[in-house]
Amino acid sequence: MQLRDMTTIDTVACVGAGTIGGGWAAYFLARGLTVRVWDPSPDAPEKLRRLIDNAWPALTELGLADGADRDAWSVHTDLAEALEGVGFVQESAPENLGLKQQLLADIAQAAPADVVIGSSTSGYGMTEMAEKLTDDQQAARLVVGHPFNPPYLIPLVEVVGGERTSEEVVDWAAEWYDAIGKSVIRMNREVPGFIANRLQEALWREALHMVENGEATVEQIDRSITDGPGLRWPLQGPMLTFHLAGGEGGMAHMLDHFGPSLLSPWTRLDAPELTPELRDAVVAGCDYEVGDRRFDELVRARDASVIAVRKAMAEIRKTYPGGAEGATTE
Ligand SMILES: NC(=O)c1ccc[n+]([C@@H]2O[C@H](COP(=O)([O-])OP(=O)(O)OC[C@H]3O[C@@H](n4cnc5c(N)ncnc54)[C@H](O)[C@@H]3O)[C@@H](O)[C@H]2O)c1
């Protein structure tokens, strides 16, 4: 399969430009690329302008590529027009299977034949998303490139193909995201929720149970992570963290010692029932935590803290290598 020479790519497309697509657009701009956007919402250009303006200080602080221009983007009313001359497509439309199936088929139809198409989906496999494509050659160039919010700041991208995605395309996508500065996990098989979302959702499930049972408030739950285990995770992740918790006996001692008593917490809970009461309690708890801070203030605060952590971790890793391998791009 003939794929685009990635060193020649200067223009990319973002299809869907909400929270994630807009975040990708800001990131691509900071890497010196031109971005062509397609989004059916009439207020998409205005929202994208705001998102880029909010993201640009953070991107500037992390370092812009030569020639990066925050205005090098255009929004098009026609999908085929938006895809003209692009070397890569990132799809970030709403998480709706039927919509994505049709949209990916339309993109594959309109995009140049040697262009790889990445999807930001946070839950669907490419096998099911590519079902509408009858042409195997077109299905072969569709791949999941799952980012984290905000994509302009969080390095991780999980790359995984579907049953009909060519291996070459998965390799190309992994190399592409790496070349533009992302931290790539290339997965060999489709897994529901990929890796990080499964972990995040397990934690969130427990948190929802605690709110539902009146065991903890939303604020207590957030602080238990930000002032607790969250501080250990930037370097060592949950596995190495527990390895150290086992003392000199490491993970083996940890599992042998605590494994039997952990059976109960590991198996106690199913998904909580998302009742209107639980929904309202969680929303009210978040509103309380947010207080009178505006959305853009919260975004700037989050961005400043992610930058601070990334910079600190880049220094720490120089002295203490051996954390979660490959988890940084600095
Ligand atoms: N929000 C997150 O934290 C997050 C993280 C990782 C991945 N994702 C994934 O990214 C994708 C987008 O999520 P989001 O949070 O940015 O949603 P969003 O609602 O903020 O943005 C979706 C955008 O798609 C546009 N849109 C609607 N119909 C469309 C169509 N037919 N074609 C193209 N665009 C269309 C909307 O106008 C909107 O601007 C989803 O697949 C989601 O699972 C989200």
PDB file of N, CA and C in Angstrom, residues 117-186:
ATOM      1  N   ILE A 117      -6.235   7.874   7.854  1.00  0.00           N
ATOM      2  CA  ILE A 117      -7.336   8.545   8.551  1.00  0.00           C
ATOM      3  C   ILE A 117      -7.384   8.032   9.991  1.00  0.00           C
ATOM      4  N   GLY A 118      -7.158   8.919  10.947  1.00  0.00           N
ATOM      5  CA  GLY A 118      -7.158   8.534  12.361  1.00  0.00           C
ATOM      6  C   GLY A 118      -8.467   8.959  13.017  1.00  0.00           C
ATOM      7  N   SER A 119      -8.984   8.131  13.903  1.00  0.00           N
ATOM      8  CA  SER A 119     -10.204   8.486  14.632  1.00  0.00           C
ATOM      9  C   SER A 119      -9.890   8.675  16.113  1.00  0.00           C
ATOM     10  N   SER A 120     -10.484   9.724  16.700  1.00  0.00           N
ATOM     11  CA  SER A 120     -10.266  10.016  18.128  1.00  0.00           C
ATOM     12  C   SER A 120     -11.173   9.204  19.047  1.00  0.00           C
ATOM     13  N   THR A 121     -12.006   8.334  18.511  1.00  0.00           N
ATOM     14  CA  THR A 121     -12.992   7.630  19.344  1.00  0.00           C
ATOM     15  C   THR A 121     -12.427   7.182  20.692  1.00  0.00           C
ATOM     16  N   SER A 122     -13.251   7.312  21.733  1.00  0.00           N
ATOM     17  CA  SER A 122     -12.735   6.852  23.022  1.00  0.00           C
ATOM     18  C   SER A 122     -13.271   5.479  23.384  1.00  0.00           C
ATOM     19  N   GLY A 123     -14.076   4.873  22.515  1.00  0.00           N
ATOM     20  CA  GLY A 123     -14.623   3.585  22.911  1.00  0.00           C
ATOM     21  C   GLY A 123     -14.828   2.573  21.797  1.00  0.00           C
ATOM     22  N   TYR A 124     -15.100   3.002  20.563  1.00  0.00           N
ATOM     23  CA  TYR A 124     -15.403   2.027  19.508  1.00  0.00           C
ATOM     24  C   TYR A 124     -14.136   1.439  18.920  1.00  0.00           C
ATOM     25  N   GLY A 125     -14.260   0.215  18.444  1.00  0.00           N
ATOM     26  CA  GLY A 125     -13.154  -0.400  17.716  1.00  0.00           C
ATOM     27  C   GLY A 125     -13.251  -0.004  16.245  1.00  0.00           C
ATOM     28  N   MET A 126     -12.095   0.012  15.550  1.00  0.00           N
ATOM     29  CA  MET A 126     -12.148   0.363  14.142  1.00  0.00           C
ATOM     30  C   MET A 126     -12.852  -0.709  13.326  1.00  0.00           C
ATOM     31  N   THR A 127     -12.835  -1.958  13.802  1.00  0.00           N
ATOM     32  CA  THR A 127     -13.541  -3.021  13.069  1.00  0.00           C
ATOM     33  C   THR A 127     -15.010  -2.651  12.902  1.00  0.00           C
ATOM     34  N   GLU A 128     -15.659  -2.213  13.976  1.00  0.00           N
ATOM     35  CA  GLU A 128     -17.089  -1.872  13.860  1.00  0.00           C
ATOM     36  C   GLU A 128     -17.292  -0.527  13.181  1.00  0.00           C
ATOM     37  N   MET A 129     -16.361   0.404  13.380  1.00  0.00           N
ATOM     38  CA  MET A 129     -16.546   1.725  12.757  1.00  0.00           C
ATOM     39  C   MET A 129     -16.372   1.669  11.238  1.00  0.00           C
ATOM     40  N   ALA A 130     -15.624   0.661  10.759  1.00  0.00           N
ATOM     41  CA  ALA A 130     -15.353   0.576   9.307  1.00  0.00           C
ATOM     42  C   ALA A 130     -16.386  -0.284   8.579  1.00  0.00           C
ATOM     43  N   GLU A 131     -17.432  -0.705   9.307  1.00  0.00           N
ATOM     44  CA  GLU A 131     -18.369  -1.658   8.715  1.00  0.00           C
ATOM     45  C   GLU A 131     -19.036  -1.166   7.437  1.00  0.00           C
ATOM     46  N   LYS A 132     -19.225   0.136   7.322  1.00  0.00           N
ATOM     47  CA  LYS A 132     -19.931   0.667   6.139  1.00  0.00           C
ATOM     48  C   LYS A 132     -19.067   0.660   4.880  1.00  0.00           C
ATOM     49  N   LEU A 133     -17.757   0.451   5.047  1.00  0.00           N
ATOM     50  CA  LEU A 133     -16.882   0.504   3.872  1.00  0.00           C
ATOM     51  C   LEU A 133     -16.840  -0.854   3.172  1.00  0.00           C
ATOM     52  N   THR A 134     -17.230  -0.869   1.905  1.00  0.00           N
ATOM     53  CA  THR A 134     -17.210  -2.137   1.174  1.00  0.00           C
ATOM     54  C   THR A 134     -15.844  -2.366   0.540  1.00  0.00           C
ATOM     55  N   ASP A 135     -15.111  -1.278   0.306  1.00  0.00           N
ATOM     56  CA  ASP A 135     -13.811  -1.376  -0.357  1.00  0.00           C
ATOM     57  C   ASP A 135     -12.714  -1.634   0.686  1.00  0.00           C
ATOM     58  N   ASP A 136     -12.080  -2.813   0.627  1.00  0.00           N
ATOM     59  CA  ASP A 136     -11.058  -3.173   1.619  1.00  0.00           C
ATOM     60  C   ASP A 136      -9.858  -2.227   1.592  1.00  0.00           C
ATOM     61  N   GLN A 137      -9.533  -1.731   0.392  1.00  0.00           N
ATOM     62  CA  GLN A 137      -8.399  -0.818   0.268  1.00  0.00           C
ATOM     63  C   GLN A 137      -8.644   0.451   1.096  1.00  0.00           C
ATOM     64  N   GLN A 138      -9.901   0.898   1.061  1.00  0.00           N
ATOM     65  CA  GLN A 138     -10.229   2.110   1.828  1.00  0.00           C
ATOM     66  C   GLN A 138     -10.279   1.814   3.324  1.00  0.00           C
ATOM     67  N   ALA A 139     -10.840   0.655   3.679  1.00  0.00           N
ATOM     68  CA  ALA A 139     -10.917   0.304   5.109  1.00  0.00           C
ATOM     69  C   ALA A 139      -9.508   0.118   5.686  1.00  0.00           C
ATOM     70  N   ALA A 140      -8.565  -0.255   4.831  1.00  0.00           N
ATOM     71  CA  ALA A 140      -7.199  -0.552   5.287  1.00  0.00           C
ATOM     72  C   ALA A 140      -6.514   0.678   5.856  1.00  0.00           C
ATOM     73  N   ARG A 141      -6.961   1.874   5.481  1.00  0.00           N
ATOM     74  CA  ARG A 141      -6.220   3.061   5.960  1.00  0.00           C
ATOM     75  C   ARG A 141      -6.909   3.790   7.104  1.00  0.00           C
ATOM     76  N   LEU A 142      -7.867   3.110   7.740  1.00  0.00           N
ATOM     77  CA  LEU A 142      -8.544   3.693   8.909  1.00  0.00           C
ATOM     78  C   LEU A 142      -7.941   3.126  10.188  1.00  0.00           C
ATOM     79  N   VAL A 143      -7.611   4.006  11.134  1.00  0.00           N
ATOM     80  CA  VAL A 143      -6.946   3.564  12.356  1.00  0.00           C
ATOM     81  C   VAL A 143      -7.429   4.435  13.521  1.00  0.00           C
ATOM     82  N   VAL A 144      -7.463   3.870  14.707  1.00  0.00           N
ATOM     83  CA  VAL A 144      -7.794   4.681  15.886  1.00  0.00           C
ATOM     84  C   VAL A 144      -6.529   5.363  16.392  1.00  0.00           C
ATOM     85  N   GLY A 145      -6.633   6.685  16.636  1.00  0.00           N
ATOM     86  CA  GLY A 145      -5.568   7.434  17.295  1.00  0.00           C
ATOM     87  C   GLY A 145      -6.230   8.147  18.457  1.00  0.00           C
ATOM     88  N   HIS A 146      -6.316   7.439  19.590  1.00  0.00           N
ATOM     89  CA  HIS A 146      -7.128   7.925  20.713  1.00  0.00           C
ATOM     90  C   HIS A 146      -6.315   8.857  21.614  1.00  0.00           C
ATOM     91  N   PRO A 147      -6.733  10.131  21.671  1.00  0.00           N
ATOM     92  CA  PRO A 147      -5.986  11.112  22.476  1.00  0.00           C
ATOM     93  C   PRO A 147      -6.612  11.264  23.861  1.00  0.00           C
ATOM     94  N   PHE A 148      -6.048  12.161  24.651  1.00  0.00           N
ATOM     95  CA  PHE A 148      -6.611  12.492  25.969  1.00  0.00           C
ATOM     96  C   PHE A 148      -6.813  13.987  26.036  1.00  0.00           C
ATOM     97  N   ASN A 149      -7.797  14.374  26.781  1.00  0.00           N
ATOM     98  CA  ASN A 149      -8.136  15.786  26.849  1.00  0.00           C
ATOM     99  C   ASN A 149      -7.217  16.532  27.815  1.00  0.00           C
ATOM    100  N   PRO A 150      -6.600  17.662  27.414  1.00  0.00           N
ATOM    101  CA  PRO A 150      -6.660  18.255  26.085  1.00  0.00           C
ATOM    102  C   PRO A 150      -5.549  17.699  25.184  1.00  0.00           C
ATOM    103  N   PRO A 151      -5.883  17.352  23.945  1.00  0.00           N
ATOM    104  CA  PRO A 151      -4.878  16.736  23.062  1.00  0.00           C
ATOM    105  C   PRO A 151      -3.685  17.641  22.799  1.00  0.00           C
ATOM    106  N   TYR A 152      -3.820  18.942  23.052  1.00  0.00           N
ATOM    107  CA  TYR A 152      -2.673  19.822  22.815  1.00  0.00           C
ATOM    108  C   TYR A 152      -1.660  19.763  23.971  1.00  0.00           C
ATOM    109  N   LEU A 153      -2.026  19.053  25.058  1.00  0.00           N
ATOM    110  CA  LEU A 153      -1.165  19.081  26.234  1.00  0.00           C
ATOM    111  C   LEU A 153      -0.815  17.695  26.780  1.00  0.00           C
ATOM    112  N   ILE A 154      -1.744  16.768  26.677  1.00  0.00           N
ATOM    113  CA  ILE A 154      -1.486  15.422  27.202  1.00  0.00           C
ATOM    114  C   ILE A 154      -0.831  14.604  26.081  1.00  0.00           C
ATOM    115  N   PRO A 155       0.370  14.085  26.324  1.00  0.00           N
ATOM    116  CA  PRO A 155       1.102  13.446  25.215  1.00  0.00           C
ATOM    117  C   PRO A 155       0.498  12.140  24.682  1.00  0.00           C
ATOM    118  N   LEU A 156      -0.197  11.378  25.541  1.00  0.00           N
ATOM    119  CA  LEU A 156      -0.546  10.008  25.141  1.00  0.00           C
ATOM    120  C   LEU A 156      -1.526   9.917  23.967  1.00  0.00           C
ATOM    121  N   VAL A 157      -1.186   9.028  23.026  1.00  0.00           N
ATOM    122  CA  VAL A 157      -2.125   8.623  21.967  1.00  0.00           C
ATOM    123  C   VAL A 157      -2.067   7.101  21.872  1.00  0.00           C
ATOM    124  N   GLU A 158      -3.226   6.452  21.976  1.00  0.00           N
ATOM    125  CA  GLU A 158      -3.288   4.999  21.836  1.00  0.00           C
ATOM    126  C   GLU A 158      -3.655   4.681  20.383  1.00  0.00           C
ATOM    127  N   VAL A 159      -2.782   3.930  19.724  1.00  0.00           N
ATOM    128  CA  VAL A 159      -2.969   3.644  18.295  1.00  0.00           C
ATOM    129  C   VAL A 159      -3.321   2.175  18.128  1.00  0.00           C
ATOM    130  N   VAL A 160      -4.446   1.920  17.441  1.00  0.00           N
ATOM    131  CA  VAL A 160      -4.847   0.526  17.230  1.00  0.00           C
ATOM    132  C   VAL A 160      -5.689   0.437  15.960  1.00  0.00           C
ATOM    133  N   GLY A 161      -5.455  -0.612  15.196  1.00  0.00           N
ATOM    134  CA  GLY A 161      -6.219  -0.803  13.963  1.00  0.00           C
ATOM    135  C   GLY A 161      -7.401  -1.719  14.190  1.00  0.00           C
ATOM    136  N   GLY A 162      -8.235  -1.843  13.160  1.00  0.00           N
ATOM    137  CA  GLY A 162      -9.326  -2.815  13.179  1.00  0.00           C
ATOM    138  C   GLY A 162      -8.897  -4.046  12.394  1.00  0.00           C
ATOM    139  N   GLU A 163      -9.834  -4.994  12.238  1.00  0.00           N
ATOM    140  CA  GLU A 163      -9.483  -6.229  11.534  1.00  0.00           C
ATOM    141  C   GLU A 163      -9.038  -5.974  10.103  1.00  0.00           C
ATOM    142  N   ARG A 164      -9.590  -4.927   9.469  1.00  0.00           N
ATOM    143  CA  ARG A 164      -9.239  -4.689   8.066  1.00  0.00           C
ATOM    144  C   ARG A 164      -8.174  -3.600   7.897  1.00  0.00           C
ATOM    145  N   THR A 165      -7.710  -3.004   9.013  1.00  0.00           N
ATOM    146  CA  THR A 165      -6.657  -1.983   8.899  1.00  0.00           C
ATOM    147  C   THR A 165      -5.342  -2.670   8.540  1.00  0.00           C
ATOM    148  N   SER A 166      -4.610  -2.086   7.586  1.00  0.00           N
ATOM    149  CA  SER A 166      -3.323  -2.714   7.247  1.00  0.00           C
ATOM    150  C   SER A 166      -2.310  -2.430   8.356  1.00  0.00           C
ATOM    151  N   GLU A 167      -1.439  -3.403   8.604  1.00  0.00           N
ATOM    152  CA  GLU A 167      -0.389  -3.238   9.624  1.00  0.00           C
ATOM    153  C   GLU A 167       0.492  -2.036   9.301  1.00  0.00           C
ATOM    154  N   GLU A 168       0.711  -1.858   7.999  1.00  0.00           N
ATOM    155  CA  GLU A 168       1.525  -0.723   7.544  1.00  0.00           C
ATOM    156  C   GLU A 168       0.913   0.604   7.990  1.00  0.00           C
ATOM    157  N   VAL A 169      -0.421   0.649   7.961  1.00  0.00           N
ATOM    158  CA  VAL A 169      -1.113   1.874   8.348  1.00  0.00           C
ATOM    159  C   VAL A 169      -0.982   2.107   9.856  1.00  0.00           C
ATOM    160  N   VAL A 170      -1.097   1.030  10.638  1.00  0.00           N
ATOM    161  CA  VAL A 170      -0.945   1.181  12.088  1.00  0.00           C
ATOM    162  C   VAL A 170       0.477   1.669  12.389  1.00  0.00           C
ATOM    163  N   ASP A 171       1.459   1.069  11.696  1.00  0.00           N
ATOM    164  CA  ASP A 171       2.860   1.501  11.893  1.00  0.00           C
ATOM    165  C   ASP A 171       3.026   2.967  11.485  1.00  0.00           C
ATOM    166  N   TRP A 172       2.433   3.310  10.344  1.00  0.00           N
ATOM    167  CA  TRP A 172       2.555   4.688   9.837  1.00  0.00           C
ATOM    168  C   TRP A 172       1.983   5.661  10.863  1.00  0.00           C
ATOM    169  N   ALA A 173       0.789   5.325  11.388  1.00  0.00           N
ATOM    170  CA  ALA A 173       0.121   6.238  12.327  1.00  0.00           C
ATOM    171  C   ALA A 173       0.946   6.384  13.605  1.00  0.00           C
ATOM    172  N   ALA A 174       1.481   5.264  14.099  1.00  0.00           N
ATOM    173  CA  ALA A 174       2.295   5.325  15.325  1.00  0.00           C
ATOM    174  C   ALA A 174       3.515   6.220  15.085  1.00  0.00           C
ATOM    175  N   GLU A 175       4.126   6.070  13.920  1.00  0.00           N
ATOM    176  CA  GLU A 175       5.314   6.865  13.611  1.00  0.00           C
ATOM    177  C   GLU A 175       4.948   8.348  13.424  1.00  0.00           C
ATOM    178  N   TRP A 176       3.801   8.577  12.817  1.00  0.00           N
ATOM    179  CA  TRP A 176       3.346   9.960  12.582  1.00  0.00           C
ATOM    180  C   TRP A 176       3.102  10.697  13.900  1.00  0.00           C
ATOM    181  N   TYR A 177       2.337  10.059  14.790  1.00  0.00           N
ATOM    182  CA  TYR A 177       2.041  10.732  16.061  1.00  0.00           C
ATOM    183  C   TYR A 177       3.338  10.950  16.846  1.00  0.00           C
ATOM    184  N   ASP A 178       4.221   9.964  16.773  1.00  0.00           N
ATOM    185  CA  ASP A 178       5.513  10.104  17.451  1.00  0.00           C
ATOM    186  C   ASP A 178       6.299  11.278  16.844  1.00  0.00           C
ATOM    187  N   ALA A 179       6.291  11.364  15.518  1.00  0.00           N
ATOM    188  CA  ALA A 179       7.063  12.418  14.837  1.00  0.00           C
ATOM    189  C   ALA A 179       6.546  13.811  15.190  1.00  0.00           C
ATOM    190  N   ILE A 180       5.241  13.919  15.484  1.00  0.00           N
ATOM    191  CA  ILE A 180       4.733  15.251  15.852  1.00  0.00           C
ATOM    192  C   ILE A 180       4.748  15.451  17.375  1.00  0.00           C
ATOM    193  N   GLY A 181       5.448  14.564  18.091  1.00  0.00           N
ATOM    194  CA  GLY A 181       5.712  14.832  19.503  1.00  0.00           C
ATOM    195  C   GLY A 181       4.780  14.176  20.494  1.00  0.00           C
ATOM    196  N   LYS A 182       3.954  13.220  20.040  1.00  0.00           N
ATOM    197  CA  LYS A 182       3.075  12.557  20.999  1.00  0.00           C
ATOM    198  C   LYS A 182       3.781  11.327  21.593  1.00  0.00           C
ATOM    199  N   SER A 183       3.259  10.856  22.729  1.00  0.00           N
ATOM    200  CA  SER A 183       3.749   9.618  23.337  1.00  0.00           C
ATOM    201  C   SER A 183       2.790   8.509  22.906  1.00  0.00           C
ATOM    202  N   VAL A 184       3.294   7.556  22.128  1.00  0.00           N
ATOM    203  CA  VAL A 184       2.413   6.592  21.458  1.00  0.00           C
ATOM    204  C   VAL A 184       2.441   5.227  22.138  1.00  0.00           C
ATOM    205  N   ILE A 185       1.255   4.685  22.405  1.00  0.00           N
ATOM    206  CA  ILE A 185       1.165   3.259  22.733  1.00  0.00           C
ATOM    207  C   ILE A 185       0.531   2.590  21.520  1.00  0.00           C
ATOM    208  N   ARG A 186       1.312   1.704  20.880  1.00  0.00           N
ATOM    209  CA  ARG A 186       0.786   0.996  19.709  1.00  0.00           C
ATOM    210  C   ARG A 186       0.221  -0.319  20.206  1.00  0.00           C
TER     211      ARG A 186
END
